[in-house]
Short mmCIF file of C-alpha atoms in Angstrom, two decimals:
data_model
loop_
_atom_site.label_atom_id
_atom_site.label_comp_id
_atom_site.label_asym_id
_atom_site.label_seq_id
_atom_site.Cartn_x
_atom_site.Cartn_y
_atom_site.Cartn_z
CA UNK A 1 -77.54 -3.85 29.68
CA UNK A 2 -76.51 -7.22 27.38
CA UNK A 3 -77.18 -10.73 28.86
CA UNK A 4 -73.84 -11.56 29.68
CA UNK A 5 -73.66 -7.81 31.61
CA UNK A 6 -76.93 -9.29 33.32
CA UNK A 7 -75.61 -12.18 34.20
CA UNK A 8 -72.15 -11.03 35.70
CA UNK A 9 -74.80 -8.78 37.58
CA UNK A 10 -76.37 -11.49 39.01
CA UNK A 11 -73.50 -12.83 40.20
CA UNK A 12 -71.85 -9.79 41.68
CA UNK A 13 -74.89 -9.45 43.56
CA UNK A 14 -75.04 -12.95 44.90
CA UNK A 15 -70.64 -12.92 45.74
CA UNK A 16 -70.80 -9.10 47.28
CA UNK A 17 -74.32 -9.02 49.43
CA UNK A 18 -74.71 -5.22 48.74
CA UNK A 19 -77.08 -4.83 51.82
CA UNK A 20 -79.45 -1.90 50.02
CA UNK A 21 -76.39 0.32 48.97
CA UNK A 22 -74.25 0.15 46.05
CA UNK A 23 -70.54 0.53 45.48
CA UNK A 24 -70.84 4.46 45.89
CA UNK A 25 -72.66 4.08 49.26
CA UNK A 26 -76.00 5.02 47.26
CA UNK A 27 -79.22 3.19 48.16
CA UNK A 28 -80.64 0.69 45.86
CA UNK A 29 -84.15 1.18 44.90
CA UNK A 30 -87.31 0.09 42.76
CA UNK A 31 -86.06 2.70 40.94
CA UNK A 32 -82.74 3.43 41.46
CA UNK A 33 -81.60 -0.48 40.74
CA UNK A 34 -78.38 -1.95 40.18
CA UNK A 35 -75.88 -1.88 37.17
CA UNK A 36 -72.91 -3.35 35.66
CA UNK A 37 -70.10 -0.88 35.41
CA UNK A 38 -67.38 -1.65 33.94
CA UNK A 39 -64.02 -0.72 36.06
CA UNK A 40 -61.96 -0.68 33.40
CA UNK A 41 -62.97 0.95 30.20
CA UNK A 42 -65.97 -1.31 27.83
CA UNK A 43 -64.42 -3.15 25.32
CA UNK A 44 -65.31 -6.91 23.56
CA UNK A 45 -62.61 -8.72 26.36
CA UNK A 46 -63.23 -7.15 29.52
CA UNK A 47 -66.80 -7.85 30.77
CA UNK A 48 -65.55 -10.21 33.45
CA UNK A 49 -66.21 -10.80 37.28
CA UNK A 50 -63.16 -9.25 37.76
CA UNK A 51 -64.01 -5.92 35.89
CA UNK A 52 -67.68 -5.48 37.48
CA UNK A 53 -68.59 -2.69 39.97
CA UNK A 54 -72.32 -2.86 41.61
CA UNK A 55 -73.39 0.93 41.07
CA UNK A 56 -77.07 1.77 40.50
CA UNK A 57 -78.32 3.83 38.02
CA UNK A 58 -77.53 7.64 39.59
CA UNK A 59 -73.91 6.21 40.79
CA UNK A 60 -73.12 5.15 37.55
CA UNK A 61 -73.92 8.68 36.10
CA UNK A 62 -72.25 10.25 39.22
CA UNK A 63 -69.37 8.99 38.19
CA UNK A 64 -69.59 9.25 34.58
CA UNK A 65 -70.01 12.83 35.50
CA UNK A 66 -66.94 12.50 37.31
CA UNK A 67 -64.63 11.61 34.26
CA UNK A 68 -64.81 14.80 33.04
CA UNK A 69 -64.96 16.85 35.96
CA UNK A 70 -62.27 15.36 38.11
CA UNK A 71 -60.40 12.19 36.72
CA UNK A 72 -57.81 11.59 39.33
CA UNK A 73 -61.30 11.32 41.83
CA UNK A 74 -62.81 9.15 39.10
CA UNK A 75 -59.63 6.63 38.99
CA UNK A 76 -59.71 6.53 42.77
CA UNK A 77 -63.47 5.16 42.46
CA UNK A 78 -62.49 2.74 40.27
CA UNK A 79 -59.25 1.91 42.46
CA UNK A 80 -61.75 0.92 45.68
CA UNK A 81 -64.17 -1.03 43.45
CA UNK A 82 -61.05 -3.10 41.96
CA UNK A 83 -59.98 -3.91 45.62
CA UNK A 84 -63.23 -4.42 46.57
CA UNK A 85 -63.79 -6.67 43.77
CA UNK A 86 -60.30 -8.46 44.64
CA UNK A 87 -61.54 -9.19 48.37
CA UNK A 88 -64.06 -11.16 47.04
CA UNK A 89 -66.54 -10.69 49.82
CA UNK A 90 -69.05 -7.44 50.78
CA UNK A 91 -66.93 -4.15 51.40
CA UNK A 92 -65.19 -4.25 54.80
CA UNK A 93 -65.68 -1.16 57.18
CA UNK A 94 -62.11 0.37 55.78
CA UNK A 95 -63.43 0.13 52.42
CA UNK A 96 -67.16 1.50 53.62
CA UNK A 97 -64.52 4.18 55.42
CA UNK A 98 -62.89 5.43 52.03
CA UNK A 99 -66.38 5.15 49.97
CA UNK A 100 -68.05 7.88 52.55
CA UNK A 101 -64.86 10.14 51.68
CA UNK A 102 -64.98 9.79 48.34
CA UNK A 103 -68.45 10.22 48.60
CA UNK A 104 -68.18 13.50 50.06
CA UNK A 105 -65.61 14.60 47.16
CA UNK A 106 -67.78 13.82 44.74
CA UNK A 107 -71.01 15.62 46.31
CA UNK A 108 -68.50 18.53 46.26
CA UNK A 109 -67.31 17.90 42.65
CA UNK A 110 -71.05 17.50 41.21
CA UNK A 111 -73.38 19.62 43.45
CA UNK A 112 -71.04 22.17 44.75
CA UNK A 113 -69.01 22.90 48.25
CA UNK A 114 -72.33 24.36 49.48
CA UNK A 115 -74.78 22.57 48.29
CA UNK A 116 -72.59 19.24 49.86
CA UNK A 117 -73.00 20.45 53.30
CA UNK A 118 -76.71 20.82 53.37
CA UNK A 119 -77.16 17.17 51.88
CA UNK A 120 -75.21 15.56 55.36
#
């Protein structure tokens, strides 16, 4: 991660209060810590506030993952952490509400239908 990623880090943390889970409902830990993604694809003009998810380190490859397995899940990730990101505050309970279901998609997507229902 660059400085200014750091640094936009820092204060995504500070604006958003993640509360021990990231973005993706996944716990943050020594470590499993916290990382810039970036919602919108990297490029030199678009590592902004605006464009900054908190995921740690396993959501971020979850979802990575994702982008080739299932894009149309992978866009509606990035859909919640825009509005999340818009409301300027830490996730409300509708948005904690749609991260547990796309939660469970993904499980499905990455570890299997079977595999999903052993991990609840």
């Amino acid at each position: 991660m660059n400085t200014l990623e750091q640094e936009l880090l820092s204060k995504l943390i500070i604006i958003y209060k993640p509360n021990g889970y990231d973005w993706m409902g996944t716990p943050i830990t020594k470590d499993n810590p916290l990382t810039y993604h970036h919602i919108e694809k990297r490029n030199d003009n678009n590592t902004t506030l605006q464009n900054g998810a908190l995921l740690t380190k396993s959501s971020h490859r979850k979802l990575h993952m994702l982008e080739s397995r299932d894009i149309d899940l992978y866009n509606e990730w990035n859909w919640l952490f825009y509005a999340i990101n818009y409301s300027e505050t830490h996730p409300s309970y509708a948005y904690l509400e749609m991260m547990e279901e796309l939660r469970i998609k993904t499980n499905e997507i990455i570890y299997g239908k079977e595999k999903t229902l052993k991990l609840k």
